[in-house]
mmCIF file of C-alpha atoms and ligand atoms in Angstrom:
data_model
loop_
_atom_site.group_PDB
_atom_site.id
_atom_site.type_symbol
_atom_site.label_atom_id
_atom_site.label_comp_id
_atom_site.label_asym_id
_atom_site.label_seq_id
_atom_site.Cartn_x
_atom_site.Cartn_y
_atom_site.Cartn_z
ATOM 1 C CA MET A 30 44.688 60.541 -85.031
ATOM 2 C CA ASN A 31 48.148 58.948 -84.670
ATOM 3 C CA ALA A 32 48.831 55.151 -85.063
ATOM 4 C CA GLU A 33 48.875 54.776 -81.196
ATOM 5 C CA ALA A 34 45.557 56.316 -80.691
ATOM 6 C CA LEU A 35 43.949 54.129 -83.503
ATOM 7 C CA GLU A 36 45.520 50.945 -82.006
ATOM 8 C CA LEU A 37 43.660 51.834 -78.792
ATOM 9 C CA ILE A 38 40.120 51.916 -80.322
ATOM 10 C CA PRO A 39 39.540 48.141 -80.521
ATOM 11 C CA LYS A 40 40.765 47.686 -76.934
ATOM 12 C CA ILE A 41 38.560 50.254 -75.402
ATOM 13 C CA PHE A 42 35.528 49.085 -77.544
ATOM 14 C CA GLU A 43 36.280 45.710 -76.213
ATOM 15 C CA ASP A 44 36.526 46.844 -72.740
ATOM 16 C CA ALA A 45 33.048 48.882 -73.032
ATOM 17 C CA GLN A 46 31.517 45.767 -74.485
ATOM 18 C CA ASP A 47 32.880 43.352 -72.015
ATOM 19 C CA PHE A 48 31.660 44.902 -68.512
ATOM 20 C CA LEU A 49 32.035 41.708 -67.027
ATOM 21 C CA PRO A 50 35.499 39.837 -68.172
ATOM 22 C CA ILE A 51 35.574 36.260 -67.047
ATOM 23 C CA ASN A 52 38.967 34.310 -67.075
ATOM 24 C CA GLY A 53 37.116 30.916 -67.115
ATOM 25 C CA THR A 54 35.194 28.737 -64.691
ATOM 26 C CA ASP A 55 36.526 28.531 -61.141
ATOM 27 C CA TYR A 56 35.168 25.719 -59.481
ATOM 28 C CA ILE A 57 31.651 23.731 -59.597
ATOM 29 C CA GLU A 58 30.285 23.141 -56.149
ATOM 30 C CA PHE A 59 27.872 20.385 -55.610
ATOM 31 C CA TYR A 60 25.949 20.005 -52.399
ATOM 32 C CA VAL A 61 25.686 16.233 -51.508
ATOM 33 C CA SER A 62 24.493 14.143 -48.431
ATOM 34 C CA ASN A 63 28.054 12.199 -48.299
ATOM 35 C CA ALA A 64 31.001 14.435 -49.753
ATOM 36 C CA LYS A 65 33.550 11.834 -48.393
ATOM 37 C CA GLN A 66 32.181 8.922 -50.350
ATOM 38 C CA ALA A 67 31.165 11.352 -53.296
ATOM 39 C CA SER A 68 34.668 12.367 -53.611
ATOM 40 C CA TYR A 69 35.832 8.820 -53.701
ATOM 41 C CA TYR A 70 33.438 8.212 -56.538
ATOM 42 C CA TYR A 71 34.898 11.217 -58.530
ATOM 43 C CA GLN A 72 38.468 9.825 -57.749
ATOM 44 C CA THR A 73 38.048 6.337 -58.468
ATOM 45 C CA ALA A 74 35.646 6.635 -61.585
ATOM 46 C CA PHE A 75 36.415 9.853 -62.889
ATOM 47 C CA GLY A 76 40.154 10.392 -62.005
ATOM 48 C CA PHE A 77 39.888 13.537 -60.363
ATOM 49 C CA GLN A 78 42.877 14.327 -58.076
ATOM 50 C CA PRO A 79 42.660 15.226 -54.449
ATOM 51 C CA ILE A 80 43.597 18.701 -53.642
ATOM 52 C CA ALA A 81 42.191 20.578 -50.692
ATOM 53 C CA TYR A 82 39.944 19.821 -47.929
ATOM 54 C CA ALA A 83 38.107 21.910 -45.130
ATOM 55 C CA GLY A 84 36.018 20.613 -42.292
ATOM 56 C CA LEU A 85 36.106 19.906 -38.338
ATOM 57 C CA GLU A 86 39.744 19.672 -38.647
ATOM 58 C CA THR A 87 40.328 23.066 -39.999
ATOM 59 C CA GLY A 88 37.857 24.926 -37.823
ATOM 60 C CA LEU A 89 34.519 24.313 -39.608
ATOM 61 C CA ILE A 90 31.477 23.164 -37.343
ATOM 62 C CA ASP A 91 28.483 22.762 -39.605
ATOM 63 C CA ARG A 92 29.935 21.629 -42.831
ATOM 64 C CA GLU A 93 32.915 19.646 -44.688
ATOM 65 C CA THR A 94 34.258 20.231 -48.215
ATOM 66 C CA TYR A 95 36.453 18.066 -50.423
ATOM 67 C CA VAL A 96 38.149 19.689 -53.346
ATOM 68 C CA LEU A 97 39.114 17.705 -56.441
ATOM 69 C CA GLN A 98 40.847 18.473 -59.432
ATOM 70 C CA GLN A 99 41.705 17.300 -63.199
ATOM 71 C CA GLY A 100 43.146 19.601 -66.117
ATOM 72 C CA LYS A 101 41.344 22.999 -65.325
ATOM 73 C CA ILE A 102 38.095 21.372 -63.947
ATOM 74 C CA ARG A 103 37.617 21.867 -60.109
ATOM 75 C CA PHE A 104 34.905 20.209 -57.992
ATOM 76 C CA ALA A 105 33.988 21.287 -54.477
ATOM 77 C CA LEU A 106 31.946 18.422 -52.619
ATOM 78 C CA THR A 107 30.102 19.906 -49.642
ATOM 79 C CA SER A 108 27.951 17.976 -47.036
ATOM 80 C CA PRO A 109 26.405 19.075 -43.937
ATOM 81 C CA LEU A 110 27.769 17.933 -40.494
ATOM 82 C CA ARG A 111 24.355 18.023 -38.595
ATOM 83 C CA SER A 112 20.523 18.993 -39.043
ATOM 84 C CA GLY A 113 18.963 22.084 -39.476
ATOM 85 C CA THR A 114 21.524 23.576 -42.317
ATOM 86 C CA GLU A 115 20.853 25.627 -45.474
ATOM 87 C CA ILE A 116 22.912 22.944 -47.260
ATOM 88 C CA GLY A 117 20.812 19.997 -45.809
ATOM 89 C CA ARG A 118 17.610 21.723 -46.702
ATOM 90 C CA HIS A 119 19.020 22.246 -50.585
ATOM 91 C CA ILE A 120 19.943 18.186 -50.515
ATOM 92 C CA ASP A 121 16.500 17.423 -49.122
ATOM 93 C CA LYS A 122 14.667 19.302 -51.838
ATOM 94 C CA HIS A 123 16.982 19.021 -54.801
ATOM 95 C CA GLY A 124 18.988 15.622 -53.768
ATOM 96 C CA ASP A 125 22.712 15.907 -54.820
ATOM 97 C CA ALA A 126 22.958 18.678 -57.029
ATOM 98 C CA ILE A 127 25.326 21.633 -58.321
ATOM 99 C CA LYS A 128 24.853 24.695 -56.114
ATOM 100 C CA VAL A 129 27.879 26.609 -57.516
ATOM 101 C CA ILE A 130 28.869 27.776 -60.784
ATOM 102 C CA ALA A 131 32.163 29.926 -59.516
ATOM 103 C CA LEU A 132 33.602 32.447 -62.257
ATOM 104 C CA TRP A 133 37.008 33.562 -62.202
ATOM 105 C CA VAL A 134 37.375 37.072 -62.484
ATOM 106 C CA ASP A 135 40.070 39.980 -61.948
ATOM 107 C CA ASN A 136 37.774 42.072 -59.529
ATOM 108 C CA ALA A 137 34.877 40.409 -58.057
ATOM 109 C CA GLU A 138 33.555 43.814 -56.331
ATOM 110 C CA VAL A 139 33.096 45.094 -59.916
ATOM 111 C CA ALA A 140 31.763 41.850 -61.157
ATOM 112 C CA TYR A 141 29.318 42.001 -58.268
ATOM 113 C CA ASN A 142 28.174 45.681 -58.589
ATOM 114 C CA GLU A 143 27.937 45.758 -62.333
ATOM 115 C CA THR A 144 25.683 42.627 -62.397
ATOM 116 C CA VAL A 145 23.404 43.575 -59.191
ATOM 117 C CA ASN A 146 23.025 47.215 -60.640
ATOM 118 C CA ARG A 147 21.849 45.323 -63.968
ATOM 119 C CA GLY A 148 19.096 43.545 -61.781
ATOM 120 C CA ALA A 149 20.875 40.503 -60.576
ATOM 121 C CA LYS A 150 19.449 39.136 -57.197
ATOM 122 C CA SER A 151 22.452 39.149 -54.743
ATOM 123 C CA TYR A 152 23.381 35.856 -52.729
ATOM 124 C CA PHE A 153 26.231 37.531 -50.936
ATOM 125 C CA ALA A 154 27.855 40.976 -50.981
ATOM 126 C CA PRO A 155 31.675 41.110 -51.625
ATOM 127 C CA ILE A 156 33.833 39.657 -49.037
ATOM 128 C CA ILE A 157 37.334 39.247 -48.603
ATOM 129 C CA GLU A 158 38.888 35.982 -47.021
ATOM 130 C CA GLU A 159 42.327 35.444 -46.011
ATOM 131 C CA ASP A 160 45.011 33.219 -44.732
ATOM 132 C CA GLU A 161 48.730 32.642 -44.511
ATOM 133 C CA PHE A 162 48.491 32.573 -48.267
ATOM 134 C CA GLY A 163 46.810 35.476 -49.263
ATOM 135 C CA GLN A 164 43.420 36.919 -49.754
ATOM 136 C CA VAL A 165 40.761 36.243 -52.099
ATOM 137 C CA VAL A 166 37.436 38.385 -52.798
ATOM 138 C CA LYS A 167 34.325 36.712 -53.239
ATOM 139 C CA ALA A 168 30.912 37.792 -54.087
ATOM 140 C CA GLY A 169 27.727 35.738 -55.005
ATOM 141 C CA ILE A 170 24.485 36.364 -57.453
ATOM 142 C CA TYR A 171 21.776 34.073 -58.148
ATOM 143 C CA THR A 172 21.039 32.562 -61.466
ATOM 144 C CA TYR A 173 18.035 29.985 -62.353
ATOM 145 C CA GLY A 174 16.641 28.188 -59.539
ATOM 146 C CA GLU A 175 18.598 28.319 -56.658
ATOM 147 C CA THR A 176 21.955 28.050 -58.509
ATOM 148 C CA ILE A 177 24.479 30.554 -57.706
ATOM 149 C CA HIS A 178 27.440 32.244 -59.509
ATOM 150 C CA VAL A 179 30.284 33.244 -56.947
ATOM 151 C CA PHE A 180 32.641 35.596 -58.392
ATOM 152 C CA ILE A 181 36.253 34.508 -57.244
ATOM 153 C CA GLU A 182 39.110 37.170 -57.390
ATOM 154 C CA ARG A 183 42.304 35.163 -56.557
ATOM 155 C CA THR A 184 45.256 37.424 -57.877
ATOM 156 C CA ASN A 185 46.711 37.847 -54.446
ATOM 157 C CA TYR A 186 46.172 34.514 -53.281
ATOM 158 C CA LYS A 187 48.708 31.361 -53.424
ATOM 159 C CA GLY A 188 46.953 28.654 -51.419
ATOM 160 C CA VAL A 189 46.029 25.272 -52.704
ATOM 161 C CA PHE A 190 42.122 26.549 -53.231
ATOM 162 C CA LEU A 191 40.858 28.978 -51.047
ATOM 163 C CA PRO A 192 41.435 30.766 -47.683
ATOM 164 C CA GLY A 193 40.563 28.008 -44.789
ATOM 165 C CA PHE A 194 41.543 24.852 -46.921
ATOM 166 C CA ARG A 195 44.378 22.938 -46.460
ATOM 167 C CA PRO A 196 46.149 20.854 -48.903
ATOM 168 C CA TRP A 197 44.430 17.150 -49.187
ATOM 169 C CA ASN A 198 47.002 14.620 -50.143
ATOM 170 C CA PRO A 199 45.867 11.162 -49.532
ATOM 171 C CA THR A 200 48.043 8.153 -50.925
ATOM 172 C CA TYR A 201 45.061 6.962 -52.706
ATOM 173 C CA LYS A 202 45.273 8.615 -55.834
ATOM 174 C CA PRO A 203 43.745 6.959 -59.108
ATOM 175 C CA ALA A 204 45.266 7.996 -62.361
ATOM 176 C CA SER A 205 43.486 10.654 -64.107
ATOM 177 C CA ILE A 206 41.545 9.686 -67.382
ATOM 178 C CA GLY A 207 42.647 13.033 -69.441
ATOM 179 C CA LEU A 208 39.556 15.594 -68.654
ATOM 180 C CA LYS A 209 40.825 18.928 -69.531
ATOM 181 C CA TYR A 210 38.344 21.474 -68.997
ATOM 182 C CA ILE A 211 34.484 22.495 -68.736
ATOM 183 C CA ASP A 212 33.366 23.028 -72.238
ATOM 184 C CA HIS A 213 29.809 23.941 -71.402
ATOM 185 C CA VAL A 214 27.321 23.805 -68.409
ATOM 186 C CA VAL A 215 23.547 23.187 -69.202
ATOM 187 C CA GLY A 216 20.701 24.597 -67.312
ATOM 188 C CA ASN A 217 16.897 23.038 -67.342
ATOM 189 C CA VAL A 218 14.481 25.952 -66.623
ATOM 190 C CA GLU A 219 10.640 25.847 -66.307
ATOM 191 C CA LEU A 220 8.287 25.702 -69.528
ATOM 192 C CA GLY A 221 8.300 29.549 -70.865
ATOM 193 C CA GLU A 222 11.122 30.712 -68.781
ATOM 194 C CA MET A 223 14.227 30.161 -71.249
ATOM 195 C CA ASN A 224 14.009 33.625 -72.783
ATOM 196 C CA GLU A 225 13.739 35.053 -69.536
ATOM 197 C CA TRP A 226 17.078 33.604 -68.233
ATOM 198 C CA VAL A 227 18.703 34.083 -71.923
ATOM 199 C CA ASN A 228 17.768 37.727 -71.364
ATOM 200 C CA PHE A 229 19.378 37.701 -67.783
ATOM 201 C CA TYR A 230 22.679 36.328 -69.178
ATOM 202 C CA GLY A 231 22.428 39.063 -71.937
ATOM 203 C CA ASP A 232 21.377 42.123 -69.931
ATOM 204 C CA VAL A 233 22.882 41.324 -66.595
ATOM 205 C CA LEU A 234 26.102 39.307 -67.218
ATOM 206 C CA GLY A 235 26.626 41.009 -70.931
ATOM 207 C CA PHE A 236 26.503 37.415 -72.652
ATOM 208 C CA THR A 237 25.422 36.999 -76.185
ATOM 209 C CA GLN A 238 23.321 34.189 -77.352
ATOM 210 C CA ILE A 239 25.528 32.316 -79.870
ATOM 211 C CA VAL A 240 22.543 29.500 -80.941
ATOM 212 C CA SER A 241 19.026 28.439 -80.682
ATOM 213 C CA PHE A 242 17.269 25.337 -81.186
ATOM 214 C CA ASP A 243 13.667 24.941 -81.504
ATOM 215 C CA ASP A 244 11.399 21.911 -81.154
ATOM 216 C CA LYS A 245 11.738 21.135 -84.803
ATOM 217 C CA ASP A 246 15.256 20.444 -84.115
ATOM 218 C CA ILE A 247 14.843 18.716 -80.902
ATOM 219 C CA SER A 248 12.245 16.392 -81.060
ATOM 220 C CA THR A 249 11.414 12.924 -81.174
ATOM 221 C CA GLU A 250 8.150 11.228 -81.919
ATOM 222 C CA TYR A 251 6.994 11.877 -78.185
ATOM 223 C CA THR A 252 8.725 14.438 -76.429
ATOM 224 C CA ALA A 253 10.294 17.911 -77.560
ATOM 225 C CA LEU A 254 12.542 20.482 -75.729
ATOM 226 C CA MET A 255 13.876 24.310 -77.041
ATOM 227 C CA SER A 256 17.514 25.477 -76.245
ATOM 228 C CA LYS A 257 19.172 28.512 -76.468
ATOM 229 C CA VAL A 258 23.115 29.096 -75.811
ATOM 230 C CA VAL A 259 24.700 31.930 -74.137
ATOM 231 C CA SER A 260 28.489 32.537 -74.087
ATOM 232 C CA ASN A 261 30.538 35.426 -72.573
ATOM 233 C CA GLY A 262 32.969 37.912 -74.323
ATOM 234 C CA ASN A 263 35.981 35.504 -74.652
ATOM 235 C CA GLY A 264 33.846 32.524 -75.396
ATOM 236 C CA ARG A 265 35.357 30.474 -72.364
ATOM 237 C CA ILE A 266 31.753 30.218 -70.564
ATOM 238 C CA LYS A 267 29.125 28.544 -72.753
ATOM 239 C CA PHE A 268 25.674 28.015 -70.997
ATOM 240 C CA PRO A 269 22.868 26.168 -73.077
ATOM 241 C CA ILE A 270 19.619 26.699 -71.200
ATOM 242 C CA ASN A 271 17.025 24.441 -71.887
ATOM 243 C CA GLU A 272 13.013 24.271 -71.474
ATOM 244 C CA PRO A 273 10.610 21.528 -72.236
ATOM 245 C CA ALA A 274 8.074 21.774 -75.300
ATOM 246 C CA GLU A 275 4.882 20.528 -75.973
ATOM 247 C CA GLY A 276 5.111 16.657 -76.892
ATOM 248 C CA LEU A 277 2.653 13.439 -76.788
ATOM 249 C CA LYS A 278 4.555 12.427 -73.725
ATOM 250 C CA LYS A 279 6.557 14.213 -70.705
ATOM 251 C CA SER A 280 9.962 15.575 -71.938
ATOM 252 C CA GLN A 281 13.231 14.859 -70.401
ATOM 253 C CA ILE A 282 13.213 18.160 -69.228
ATOM 254 C CA GLU A 283 9.927 17.996 -67.244
ATOM 255 C CA GLU A 284 11.093 14.752 -65.589
ATOM 256 C CA TYR A 285 14.219 16.630 -64.354
ATOM 257 C CA LEU A 286 12.211 19.538 -63.168
ATOM 258 C CA ASP A 287 10.052 17.098 -61.671
ATOM 259 C CA PHE A 288 12.954 15.393 -59.813
ATOM 260 C CA HIS A 289 15.002 18.426 -58.991
ATOM 261 C CA GLU A 290 12.019 20.180 -58.046
ATOM 262 C CA GLY A 291 12.788 23.312 -59.943
ATOM 263 C CA ALA A 292 15.351 24.722 -62.462
ATOM 264 C CA GLY A 293 18.892 23.689 -62.176
ATOM 265 C CA VAL A 294 21.901 22.436 -63.562
ATOM 266 C CA GLN A 295 21.161 19.468 -65.919
ATOM 267 C CA HIS A 296 24.682 18.331 -67.361
ATOM 268 C CA LEU A 297 28.206 19.540 -67.419
ATOM 269 C CA ALA A 298 30.140 18.872 -70.594
ATOM 270 C CA LEU A 299 33.887 17.759 -69.827
ATOM 271 C CA ALA A 300 36.217 18.125 -72.634
ATOM 272 C CA THR A 301 39.111 15.699 -73.408
ATOM 273 C CA ASP A 302 41.686 15.467 -76.106
ATOM 274 C CA ASP A 303 41.439 11.695 -76.710
ATOM 275 C CA ILE A 304 37.715 10.654 -76.117
ATOM 276 C CA ILE A 305 38.572 7.101 -76.985
ATOM 277 C CA GLU A 306 40.878 6.790 -74.083
ATOM 278 C CA THR A 307 39.037 8.584 -71.699
ATOM 279 C CA VAL A 308 35.602 6.579 -72.334
ATOM 280 C CA SER A 309 37.427 3.485 -72.462
ATOM 281 C CA GLN A 310 38.756 4.454 -68.652
ATOM 282 C CA LEU A 311 35.324 5.196 -67.424
ATOM 283 C CA ARG A 312 33.722 1.933 -68.845
ATOM 284 C CA ASN A 313 36.523 -0.111 -67.330
ATOM 285 C CA ARG A 314 35.737 2.053 -63.953
ATOM 286 C CA GLY A 315 32.120 1.226 -63.998
ATOM 287 C CA ILE A 316 30.463 4.362 -65.566
ATOM 288 C CA GLU A 317 27.463 3.818 -67.564
ATOM 289 C CA PHE A 318 26.488 5.729 -70.490
ATOM 290 C CA LEU A 319 23.092 6.244 -72.563
ATOM 291 C CA ASN A 320 23.672 3.713 -75.685
ATOM 292 C CA VAL A 321 22.247 4.571 -78.806
ATOM 293 C CA PRO A 322 21.391 1.567 -81.285
ATOM 294 C CA LEU A 323 24.265 0.153 -83.097
ATOM 295 C CA THR A 324 22.345 1.290 -86.465
ATOM 296 C CA TYR A 325 23.403 4.618 -85.668
ATOM 297 C CA TYR A 326 27.044 3.544 -87.123
ATOM 298 C CA ASP A 327 25.446 2.002 -90.334
ATOM 299 C CA ASP A 328 26.112 5.195 -92.236
ATOM 300 C CA LEU A 329 27.858 7.370 -90.159
ATOM 301 C CA LYS A 330 30.871 7.880 -92.627
ATOM 302 C CA GLY A 331 28.055 9.082 -94.983
ATOM 303 C CA ARG A 332 26.765 11.698 -92.519
ATOM 304 C CA VAL A 333 29.914 13.080 -91.171
ATOM 305 C CA GLY A 334 32.716 12.338 -93.677
ATOM 306 C CA GLN A 335 36.176 11.233 -93.176
ATOM 307 C CA ILE A 336 37.126 11.184 -89.524
ATOM 308 C CA ASP A 337 40.734 10.224 -87.755
ATOM 309 C CA GLU A 338 39.019 7.686 -85.406
ATOM 310 C CA ASP A 339 38.317 4.240 -86.357
ATOM 311 C CA ILE A 340 34.474 4.008 -86.435
ATOM 312 C CA GLU A 341 34.586 0.047 -85.284
ATOM 313 C CA ILE A 342 36.076 1.616 -81.894
ATOM 314 C CA LEU A 343 33.489 4.480 -81.692
ATOM 315 C CA LYS A 344 30.664 1.898 -82.368
ATOM 316 C CA GLN A 345 32.203 -0.717 -79.445
ATOM 317 C CA LEU A 346 32.374 2.321 -76.979
ATOM 318 C CA ASN A 347 29.157 4.042 -78.447
ATOM 319 C CA ILE A 348 30.686 7.473 -78.944
ATOM 320 C CA LEU A 349 28.567 9.812 -81.092
ATOM 321 C CA VAL A 350 30.110 12.063 -84.084
ATOM 322 C CA ASP A 351 28.647 15.147 -85.316
ATOM 323 C CA ARG A 352 30.114 17.737 -87.992
ATOM 324 C CA ASP A 353 29.348 21.414 -88.655
ATOM 325 C CA GLU A 354 31.107 23.715 -90.764
ATOM 326 C CA GLU A 355 34.297 24.145 -88.887
ATOM 327 C CA GLY A 356 35.069 20.470 -88.182
ATOM 328 C CA TYR A 357 33.350 17.582 -86.218
ATOM 329 C CA LEU A 358 33.100 16.610 -82.561
ATOM 330 C CA LEU A 359 32.763 13.346 -80.713
ATOM 331 C CA GLN A 360 30.474 13.212 -77.676
ATOM 332 C CA ILE A 361 29.013 10.834 -75.074
ATOM 333 C CA PHE A 362 26.300 11.118 -72.202
ATOM 334 C CA THR A 363 26.473 9.258 -68.955
ATOM 335 C CA LYS A 364 23.388 8.076 -67.331
ATOM 336 C CA PRO A 365 22.223 10.110 -64.196
ATOM 337 C CA LEU A 366 24.974 10.458 -61.539
ATOM 338 C CA GLU A 367 22.540 10.581 -58.471
ATOM 339 C CA PRO A 368 19.650 8.521 -57.355
ATOM 340 C CA ARG A 369 17.145 11.107 -58.764
ATOM 341 C CA PRO A 370 17.186 11.291 -63.048
ATOM 342 C CA THR A 371 18.712 14.800 -62.892
ATOM 343 C CA ILE A 372 22.346 15.558 -63.451
ATOM 344 C CA PHE A 373 24.657 13.957 -65.881
ATOM 345 C CA PHE A 374 27.892 14.343 -67.613
ATOM 346 C CA GLU A 375 28.735 14.773 -71.282
ATOM 347 C CA ILE A 376 32.236 13.618 -72.225
ATOM 348 C CA ILE A 377 33.141 15.681 -75.409
ATOM 349 C CA GLN A 378 36.277 15.830 -77.860
ATOM 350 C CA ARG A 379 36.249 18.800 -80.251
ATOM 351 C CA ARG A 380 38.075 18.509 -83.471
ATOM 352 C CA GLY A 381 37.326 21.930 -84.875
ATOM 353 C CA ALA A 382 33.413 21.854 -84.386
ATOM 354 C CA THR A 383 32.187 24.557 -82.416
ATOM 355 C CA SER A 384 28.602 23.479 -82.056
ATOM 356 C CA PHE A 385 26.938 21.070 -79.987
ATOM 357 C CA GLY A 386 25.902 18.068 -81.788
ATOM 358 C CA LYS A 387 22.875 18.801 -83.376
ATOM 359 C CA GLY A 388 22.707 15.787 -85.663
ATOM 360 C CA ASN A 389 22.970 13.670 -82.489
ATOM 361 C CA PHE A 390 19.851 14.904 -80.728
ATOM 362 C CA LYS A 391 17.239 12.497 -82.097
ATOM 363 C CA ALA A 392 19.336 9.366 -81.479
ATOM 364 C CA LEU A 393 20.437 10.879 -77.819
ATOM 365 C CA PHE A 394 16.634 12.011 -77.111
ATOM 366 C CA GLU A 395 15.520 8.162 -77.961
ATOM 367 C CA ALA A 396 18.105 6.832 -75.724
ATOM 368 C CA ILE A 397 16.826 9.123 -72.961
ATOM 369 C CA GLU A 398 13.260 8.259 -73.719
ATOM 370 C CA ARG A 399 14.143 4.454 -73.380
ATOM 371 C CA GLU A 400 15.587 5.062 -69.892
ATOM 372 C CA GLN A 401 12.560 7.159 -68.889
ATOM 373 C CA GLU A 402 10.316 4.282 -70.048
ATOM 374 C CA LEU A 403 12.160 2.065 -67.416
ATOM 375 C CA ARG A 404 11.629 4.762 -64.637
ATOM 376 C CA GLY A 405 7.864 5.123 -65.794
ATOM 377 C CA THR A 406 8.436 8.874 -66.274
ATOM 378 C CA LEU A 407 7.794 9.035 -69.960
HETATM 379 FE FE1 FE2 B 519 26.014 19.190 -73.878
#
């Protein structure tokens, strides 16, 4: 075998392994009762920039969507314009919630066929959408609950978001706060269903399981959960999947499932290169976070070793730190973003660590339990 042929082997092997190459998260779509006001919230509080709009003015009759972006993170916020719509039914059942985790692929039709042939339930078959800026191919499959993945192929598209959207360029543009990309998207599923969804991502999307936490890792005096993390071939997509575990009181996952009325996205982890600046901005703009007791910081240096950040500042902002074999990470969790105690955001800065903050689970879950206690749902 000549050198050229030898070089081809890893490439072919890679292609054979990864039948679903994904470039990254394309966008996250929320179904919300008032997209106009929600977009103002994500601009004002989280520093997202307005980029695109579709609604009555662009020829839609039943819904309106505002698209916001910060770094590589793109949110679409959609509301119905009349009663009796599928979007309205979704909001009535789940509250304001994430409907779509869109995945950016080079070939949406192949992505759809590969996954449906492996057992994915179709949401919609491949369609081509066009406008003067080119064409996009889209297709959709179901994942847990009523959440869907939409495959987006945009190689031949130069417009601002998707065909049918027009640029949205208001004068009101609060400064961004340094959010860069989606680090991971976490789903909550019903008791006993975690392995089914881990297998779904393995068998149907070709993901591999990278981490597993059991109830011994993630339990407090009262409640527990189990979690497994799946990731795609190039590691850009990471989906932890949680299920409740038996405990003395009601798990935060059960609380989510009760209020969301089924499985769905629990949190998005948004990455920053400067968590102190990002969290300072968020606090100034009125975002509330889960607070751990200040005793958490007493022996922080003993637990995580030398870090570049000033521990006094981390303590003031209530930012948590954890270390693994590869480095450390800093993280903090918002309180729920909607009236129902369902979806929230994590802000994360990775300094080498590739893990998920296992060392903080206990302190965090106790903080969540204090909130549940106040809600009467523990
Ligand atoms: Fe997370």
